[in-house]
Amino acid sequence: MTMRLYDTAQAAVVDIELDAHVRMYVCGITPYDSTHLGHAATYLSYDLIIRRLEDLGHTVQLVRNVTDVDDSILPKARELGIDFLELAETEMNRFGQDMVALNTRRADSEPRATESMKDIIDLIVTLADRGHTYVSEGTTYFDITTFSEFGKLSHLTEQEMVELAAERGGQPDDPKQRNPLDFVLWQPSADDEPSWDSPFGSGRPGWHIECSAMSMRALGPALDIHGGGADLIFPHHECEIAQSESVNDEPFSKYWIHAGLVAYQGTKMSKSLGNLVFVSELRKEIDPRAIRLALMAHHYRSDFEWFDEEGPQAQRDLQLLVRSAGEADPVAAGPLIDQVRDALDDDLNTPRVHQLLLEEAQAIEEGAPSASPGGLVASASLCGIEL
Ligand SMILES: [Zn+2]
Ligand SMILES: [Zn+2]
């Protein structure tokens, strides 16, 4: 059996062909604000993929970075009047607690940008030696004319890329750049910002270089699966590909799996709109297993909306599962878990799994002779829900 998942680069649902050992890199958080439901949904998707791959006999090495220095954490720390590393520490702890509560599998390593500065600088030096960079008024840029495949992941036109870059942290209009799509590798720091010494002057890294450097350090030149939210496809992942493939001359990742974004009551969930639903708040009201269950009712690739009534509904659904499972020991064979595995393999069809679990619980409650409490316990456990 093989999982089938949507690969962004191939723009199709494909067989995921993997060796026994799987190298997986998922872009992590910038620890300046609490874990919201969008993060939870994203990391839950990769958690389910990992659980199913392990169920299929693979070992999965998960690396999830922490962007603890960038253009969002520094202004936030300034606003709060605290050191950015103190802010990072607080938010990383909260994120860790949220992930444990949600029963997501721990990452094998969580490299931090501030602790990977030598690798980051070395990688920029290599890019410079190979002619992929230029310096303009003290800032070092990646020269995208040296990477002919720029755009191959997102399949966007140049005009679309320029527009998106402007929306997502790039500076396409900056006259210092030769090309609007060139991106920062290293930049001078403002007076109150942290800075590191480098051959290109003291300063700090751009947004994209850390993931190329940290994935190479932890997992080698090529990955099996690279993940992250769909808003990272461009520019972040496109830029990671340009950096990594310019030094390694081999495909950076075999598969690119992206999770959709979460909206709240019909509006995009975003920090600027102030409508974030925080996991730490939500789990005061409902069982974290119910949060998992609620998120599974949505397909990982569809941008979905979260409505307040979904929490209480999931809580009732969880109670039904717990009640019908009773004290049964898990039985990891039988028609239910076969169907659950098939659904997970079918581009992570968690809405189908959600339906299968609830139907089985209903059948148990109604005393159907074929219904299996042990099968229900094992199937829920495969999805990270311990009944
Ligand atoms: Zn990244
Ligand atoms: Zn919903």
Coordinates of C-alpha atoms and ligand atoms in Angstrom, one line a residue:
M1 CA 0.0 0.0 0.0
T2 CA 1.1 3.5 -0.8
M3 CA -0.2 6.9 0.3
R4 CA -1.4 9.2 -2.4
L5 CA -1.1 12.9 -1.7
Y6 CA -1.3 16.1 -3.7
D7 CA 2.2 17.2 -4.7
T8 CA 2.3 21.0 -5.3
A9 CA 5.2 20.8 -7.7
Q10 CA 3.5 18.2 -9.9
A11 CA 0.1 19.8 -9.4
A12 CA -1.5 16.4 -9.0
V13 CA -2.3 13.7 -6.5
V14 CA 0.5 11.2 -6.9
D15 CA 1.8 7.9 -5.3
I16 CA 4.2 8.8 -2.5
E17 CA 7.1 6.5 -3.2
L18 CA 9.4 6.4 -0.2
D19 CA 12.3 4.4 1.2
A20 CA 12.1 3.0 4.7
H21 CA 13.6 6.1 6.2
V22 CA 11.7 9.3 5.4
R23 CA 13.3 12.7 5.7
M24 CA 10.6 15.3 6.4
Y25 CA 11.0 19.0 6.9
V26 CA 8.1 21.2 7.9
C27 CA 8.4 25.0 8.2
G28 CA 7.8 25.9 11.8
I29 CA 6.5 28.9 13.7
T30 CA 7.8 32.4 14.2
P31 CA 7.4 32.5 18.0
Y32 CA 5.9 36.0 18.5
D33 CA 2.3 35.1 19.0
S34 CA 0.3 32.1 20.3
T35 CA -0.5 29.0 18.4
H36 CA -3.8 29.6 16.5
L37 CA -6.1 27.1 14.9
G38 CA -4.4 27.6 11.5
H39 CA -1.1 26.3 13.0
A40 CA -2.9 23.4 14.7
A41 CA -4.6 22.4 11.4
T42 CA -1.3 22.6 9.5
Y43 CA 0.8 20.6 12.0
L44 CA -2.1 18.1 12.5
S45 CA -2.0 17.3 8.8
Y46 CA 1.7 16.4 8.8
D47 CA 1.1 14.5 12.1
L48 CA -1.5 12.3 10.4
I49 CA 0.8 11.7 7.4
I50 CA 3.6 10.7 9.8
R51 CA 1.3 8.4 11.7
R52 CA 0.1 6.6 8.6
L53 CA 3.7 6.4 7.2
E54 CA 4.8 4.8 10.4
D55 CA 1.8 2.5 10.3
L56 CA 3.0 1.5 6.8
G57 CA 6.4 0.6 8.4
H58 CA 8.5 3.7 7.6
T59 CA 10.5 5.6 10.1
V60 CA 10.0 9.3 9.8
Q61 CA 12.6 11.9 10.8
L62 CA 10.8 15.2 11.3
V63 CA 12.6 18.5 11.4
R64 CA 10.6 21.6 12.2
N65 CA 12.5 24.9 12.5
V66 CA 11.9 27.9 14.7
T67 CA 12.2 31.3 13.0
D68 CA 13.3 33.2 16.1
V69 CA 14.7 36.2 14.3
D70 CA 12.8 37.9 11.4
D71 CA 10.7 40.9 10.4
S72 CA 7.7 39.9 12.6
I73 CA 9.3 38.9 15.9
L74 CA 11.6 41.9 16.2
P75 CA 8.9 44.6 15.9
K76 CA 6.7 42.6 18.3
A77 CA 9.5 42.4 20.9
R78 CA 10.1 46.1 20.5
E79 CA 6.4 46.8 21.0
L80 CA 6.4 44.7 24.2
G81 CA 9.7 46.2 25.4
I82 CA 11.3 42.8 25.9
D83 CA 14.2 41.0 24.4
F84 CA 13.3 39.1 21.3
L85 CA 14.8 35.9 22.7
E86 CA 12.7 36.2 25.8
L87 CA 9.6 36.5 23.6
A88 CA 10.7 33.5 21.6
E89 CA 11.2 31.4 24.7
T90 CA 7.7 32.2 26.0
E91 CA 5.9 31.5 22.8
M92 CA 8.0 28.4 22.0
N93 CA 6.9 27.0 25.4
R94 CA 3.3 27.7 24.7
F95 CA 3.5 26.2 21.3
G96 CA 5.2 23.1 22.7
Q97 CA 2.4 22.7 25.3
D98 CA -0.3 23.1 22.6
M99 CA 1.4 20.5 20.4
V100 CA 1.7 18.1 23.3
A101 CA -2.0 18.6 24.3
L102 CA -3.0 18.0 20.7
N103 CA -1.0 14.7 20.8
T104 CA 1.2 15.6 17.8
R105 CA 4.3 13.6 17.4
R106 CA 7.4 15.4 18.7
A107 CA 9.8 16.7 16.1
D108 CA 13.2 14.9 16.0
S109 CA 14.8 18.3 16.0
E110 CA 13.7 21.9 16.2
P111 CA 16.6 24.0 15.0
R112 CA 16.5 27.7 15.7
A113 CA 17.7 30.3 13.3
T114 CA 19.7 32.2 16.0
E115 CA 21.5 28.9 16.7
S116 CA 22.2 28.1 13.1
M117 CA 24.0 31.3 12.1
K118 CA 27.2 29.7 11.0
D119 CA 25.4 27.3 8.7
I120 CA 23.4 30.2 7.3
I121 CA 26.4 32.4 6.7
D122 CA 28.4 29.4 5.1
L123 CA 25.5 28.8 2.7
I124 CA 25.4 32.4 1.6
V125 CA 29.2 32.3 1.1
T126 CA 28.8 29.2 -1.1
L127 CA 26.0 30.9 -3.1
A128 CA 28.3 33.9 -3.6
D129 CA 31.2 31.8 -4.7
R130 CA 28.9 30.2 -7.3
G131 CA 27.8 33.6 -8.6
H132 CA 24.2 33.6 -7.4
T133 CA 24.4 36.8 -5.3
Y134 CA 25.1 40.5 -5.5
V135 CA 25.4 43.2 -2.9
S136 CA 23.5 46.5 -3.2
E137 CA 23.9 49.2 -0.6
G138 CA 25.0 46.8 2.0
T139 CA 22.3 44.2 1.4
T140 CA 23.1 40.8 -0.1
Y141 CA 20.5 39.5 -2.6
F142 CA 19.9 36.3 -4.4
D143 CA 20.0 37.0 -8.2
I144 CA 17.1 35.1 -9.6
T145 CA 18.4 35.4 -13.2
T146 CA 21.0 32.7 -12.1
F147 CA 18.2 30.2 -11.4
S148 CA 16.2 29.5 -14.5
E149 CA 13.6 27.3 -12.8
F150 CA 12.3 30.0 -10.5
G151 CA 8.5 29.6 -10.3
K152 CA 8.5 25.8 -10.9
L153 CA 6.8 25.0 -7.6
S154 CA 4.1 27.7 -7.6
H155 CA 3.5 27.6 -11.3
L156 CA 2.8 31.4 -11.1
T157 CA 3.5 33.9 -13.9
E158 CA 6.2 36.5 -13.2
Q159 CA 3.5 39.2 -12.8
E160 CA 1.7 37.0 -10.2
M161 CA 4.9 36.4 -8.3
V162 CA 5.7 40.1 -8.2
E163 CA 2.2 40.9 -6.7
L164 CA 2.4 38.1 -4.2
A165 CA 5.9 39.0 -3.1
A166 CA 4.7 42.5 -2.3
E167 CA 1.9 41.0 -0.1
R168 CA 4.1 38.5 1.7
G169 CA 7.1 40.3 3.1
G170 CA 9.1 41.0 -0.1
Q171 CA 10.1 44.4 -1.4
P172 CA 9.7 44.1 -5.2
D173 CA 9.7 47.9 -5.6
D174 CA 12.9 48.4 -3.7
P175 CA 15.3 50.3 -6.1
K176 CA 18.2 48.5 -4.5
Q177 CA 17.1 45.3 -6.2
R178 CA 18.1 44.5 -9.8
N179 CA 15.0 42.4 -10.4
P180 CA 11.7 42.7 -8.5
L181 CA 11.9 39.0 -7.6
D182 CA 15.4 39.0 -6.2
F183 CA 15.2 38.4 -2.4
V184 CA 17.3 39.2 0.6
L185 CA 19.9 36.7 1.9
W186 CA 21.6 39.0 4.4
Q187 CA 20.8 42.6 5.5
P188 CA 22.1 45.2 7.9
S189 CA 20.3 45.3 11.2
A190 CA 18.6 48.3 12.6
D191 CA 20.3 49.9 15.7
D192 CA 18.1 48.1 18.2
E193 CA 18.1 44.8 16.3
P194 CA 20.4 41.8 16.9
S195 CA 23.2 41.4 14.5
W196 CA 25.9 38.8 13.7
D197 CA 29.3 39.3 12.0
S198 CA 29.6 37.9 8.5
P199 CA 31.8 38.3 5.5
F200 CA 29.0 40.5 4.0
G201 CA 29.0 42.9 7.0
S202 CA 27.3 42.6 10.3
G203 CA 23.6 42.1 10.1
R204 CA 20.9 39.4 10.1
P205 CA 19.6 36.8 7.6
G206 CA 16.7 37.2 5.2
W207 CA 13.6 35.2 5.7
H208 CA 14.2 32.2 3.4
I209 CA 17.9 31.2 3.8
E210 CA 17.5 29.6 7.3
C211 CA 15.3 26.8 6.0
S212 CA 17.8 25.8 3.3
A213 CA 20.6 25.9 5.8
M214 CA 18.9 24.1 8.6
S215 CA 17.3 21.4 6.4
M216 CA 20.7 20.7 4.9
R217 CA 22.3 20.4 8.3
A218 CA 19.7 18.1 9.8
L219 CA 18.6 16.0 6.8
G220 CA 21.3 16.4 4.0
P221 CA 20.9 18.0 0.6
A222 CA 17.7 16.3 -0.4
L223 CA 14.4 15.8 1.4
D224 CA 11.6 13.3 0.8
I225 CA 8.7 15.5 1.9
H226 CA 8.7 19.3 2.5
G227 CA 5.6 20.8 4.2
G228 CA 4.2 24.0 5.4
G229 CA 1.1 26.2 5.0
A230 CA -0.1 27.0 1.5
D231 CA 0.8 30.7 2.0
L232 CA 4.5 29.5 2.1
I233 CA 4.4 28.1 -1.5
F234 CA 5.4 31.5 -2.8
P235 CA 7.7 33.2 -2.1
H236 CA 9.2 31.2 0.8
H237 CA 9.4 27.7 -0.7
E238 CA 10.2 28.9 -4.2
C239 CA 13.1 30.8 -2.7
E240 CA 14.2 27.8 -0.6
I241 CA 14.4 25.7 -3.9
A242 CA 16.4 28.4 -5.6
Q243 CA 18.9 28.5 -2.7
S244 CA 19.2 24.8 -2.1
E245 CA 19.3 23.6 -5.7
S246 CA 21.9 26.3 -6.6
V247 CA 24.4 24.7 -4.3
N248 CA 23.4 21.0 -4.4
D249 CA 22.6 20.4 -8.1
E250 CA 19.8 18.0 -7.2
P251 CA 16.1 18.3 -6.5
F252 CA 15.6 19.8 -3.0
S253 CA 12.6 17.8 -2.1
K254 CA 10.9 14.8 -3.8
Y255 CA 7.4 15.9 -2.7
W256 CA 5.9 19.2 -1.7
I257 CA 2.8 18.8 0.5
H258 CA 0.9 22.0 1.5
A259 CA -1.9 22.5 4.0
G260 CA -4.8 25.0 3.4
L261 CA -5.5 28.0 5.5
V262 CA -8.1 28.5 8.2
A263 CA -10.7 31.3 8.3
Y264 CA -12.9 32.2 11.3
Q265 CA -16.6 32.7 10.9
G266 CA -16.2 33.6 7.2
T267 CA -13.2 35.9 7.5
K268 CA -9.6 35.0 6.9
M269 CA -8.0 34.4 10.2
S270 CA -5.1 36.8 10.6
K271 CA -3.2 38.6 13.2
S272 CA -3.9 42.0 11.5
L273 CA -7.6 41.3 11.7
G274 CA -7.4 40.3 15.3
N275 CA -9.7 37.3 14.9
L276 CA -7.2 34.5 15.7
V277 CA -8.6 31.5 17.6
F278 CA -5.9 30.4 19.9
V279 CA -5.4 26.7 20.8
S280 CA -4.5 27.6 24.4
E281 CA -7.9 29.3 24.8
L282 CA -9.9 26.7 22.9
R283 CA -8.5 23.8 25.0
K284 CA -9.7 25.4 28.2
E285 CA -13.3 24.8 26.9
I286 CA -13.0 21.6 24.9
D287 CA -11.0 18.4 25.1
P288 CA -7.9 18.7 22.9
R289 CA -9.0 15.3 21.4
A290 CA -12.2 17.0 20.3
I291 CA -10.1 19.8 18.6
R292 CA -8.3 17.0 16.6
L293 CA -11.6 15.5 15.7
A294 CA -13.1 18.8 14.6
L295 CA -10.1 19.6 12.4
M296 CA -10.3 16.1 10.9
A297 CA -13.8 17.0 9.6
H298 CA -12.1 19.3 7.1
H299 CA -9.8 18.2 4.3
Y300 CA -6.2 19.4 4.7
R301 CA -6.0 21.1 1.3
S302 CA -9.3 23.1 1.4
D303 CA -9.1 26.5 3.0
F304 CA -11.7 26.1 5.7
E305 CA -13.8 28.2 8.0
W306 CA -14.0 27.6 11.7
F307 CA -17.3 28.5 13.4
D308 CA -17.7 28.7 17.2
E309 CA -20.3 25.9 17.2
E310 CA -17.8 23.4 15.9
G311 CA -16.1 23.1 19.3
P312 CA -19.2 22.0 21.2
Q313 CA -20.2 19.7 18.3
A314 CA -16.8 18.0 18.3
Q315 CA -17.0 17.7 22.1
R316 CA -20.3 15.8 21.7
D317 CA -18.9 13.6 18.9
L318 CA -15.9 12.8 21.1
Q319 CA -18.2 11.8 24.0
L320 CA -20.0 9.4 21.6
L321 CA -16.7 7.8 20.6
V322 CA -15.5 7.5 24.2
R323 CA -18.8 6.0 25.4
S324 CA -19.1 3.5 22.6
A325 CA -15.4 2.4 22.8
G326 CA -15.9 1.6 26.5
E327 CA -13.0 -0.4 28.0
A328 CA -12.3 -2.2 24.7
D329 CA -8.6 -3.1 23.9
P330 CA -7.5 -1.9 20.5
V331 CA -7.9 -4.4 17.6
A332 CA -5.8 -3.2 14.7
A333 CA -7.4 -5.4 12.1
G334 CA -10.9 -5.6 10.6
P335 CA -13.1 -3.7 8.2
L336 CA -13.2 -0.4 10.0
I337 CA -9.4 0.2 10.2
D338 CA -9.0 -1.1 6.6
Q339 CA -11.4 1.6 5.5
V340 CA -9.7 4.2 7.7
R341 CA -6.3 3.3 6.2
D342 CA -7.7 3.5 2.7
A343 CA -9.2 6.9 3.4
L344 CA -5.9 8.3 4.8
D345 CA -4.1 6.9 1.7
D346 CA -6.6 8.7 -0.5
D347 CA -5.0 12.2 -0.3
L348 CA -5.5 12.2 3.5
N349 CA -9.3 12.1 3.3
T350 CA -9.9 12.9 7.0
P351 CA -13.5 14.0 6.5
R352 CA -14.2 10.4 5.4
V353 CA -12.3 9.0 8.4
H354 CA -14.3 11.3 10.7
Q355 CA -17.5 9.9 9.2
L356 CA -16.3 6.3 9.5
L357 CA -15.4 6.7 13.2
L358 CA -18.8 8.3 14.1
E359 CA -20.8 5.8 12.1
E360 CA -19.0 2.9 13.9
A361 CA -19.7 4.5 17.2
Q362 CA -23.3 4.9 16.3
A363 CA -23.5 1.3 15.2
I364 CA -22.0 0.2 18.5
E365 CA -24.6 2.2 20.4
E366 CA -27.4 0.6 18.4
G367 CA -26.0 -2.8 19.2
A368 CA -25.1 -3.8 15.6
P369 CA -23.4 -7.2 15.8
S370 CA -20.8 -6.3 13.3
A371 CA -19.7 -3.2 15.1
S372 CA -16.3 -3.4 16.8
P373 CA -15.4 -1.3 19.9
G374 CA -11.8 -2.6 19.6
G375 CA -11.6 -1.6 16.0
L376 CA -12.9 1.8 16.9
V377 CA -10.2 2.2 19.6
A378 CA -7.4 1.2 17.2
S379 CA -8.7 3.3 14.3
A380 CA -9.0 6.4 16.5
S381 CA -5.5 5.8 17.9
L382 CA -4.1 5.6 14.3
C383 CA -5.4 9.2 14.0
G384 CA -3.9 10.3 17.3
I385 CA -7.1 10.1 19.3
E386 CA -6.8 7.8 22.4
L387 CA -10.2 6.8 23.5
Ligands
ZN1 ZN 10.8 27.4 5.7
ZN2 ZN -16.2 24.0 9.7

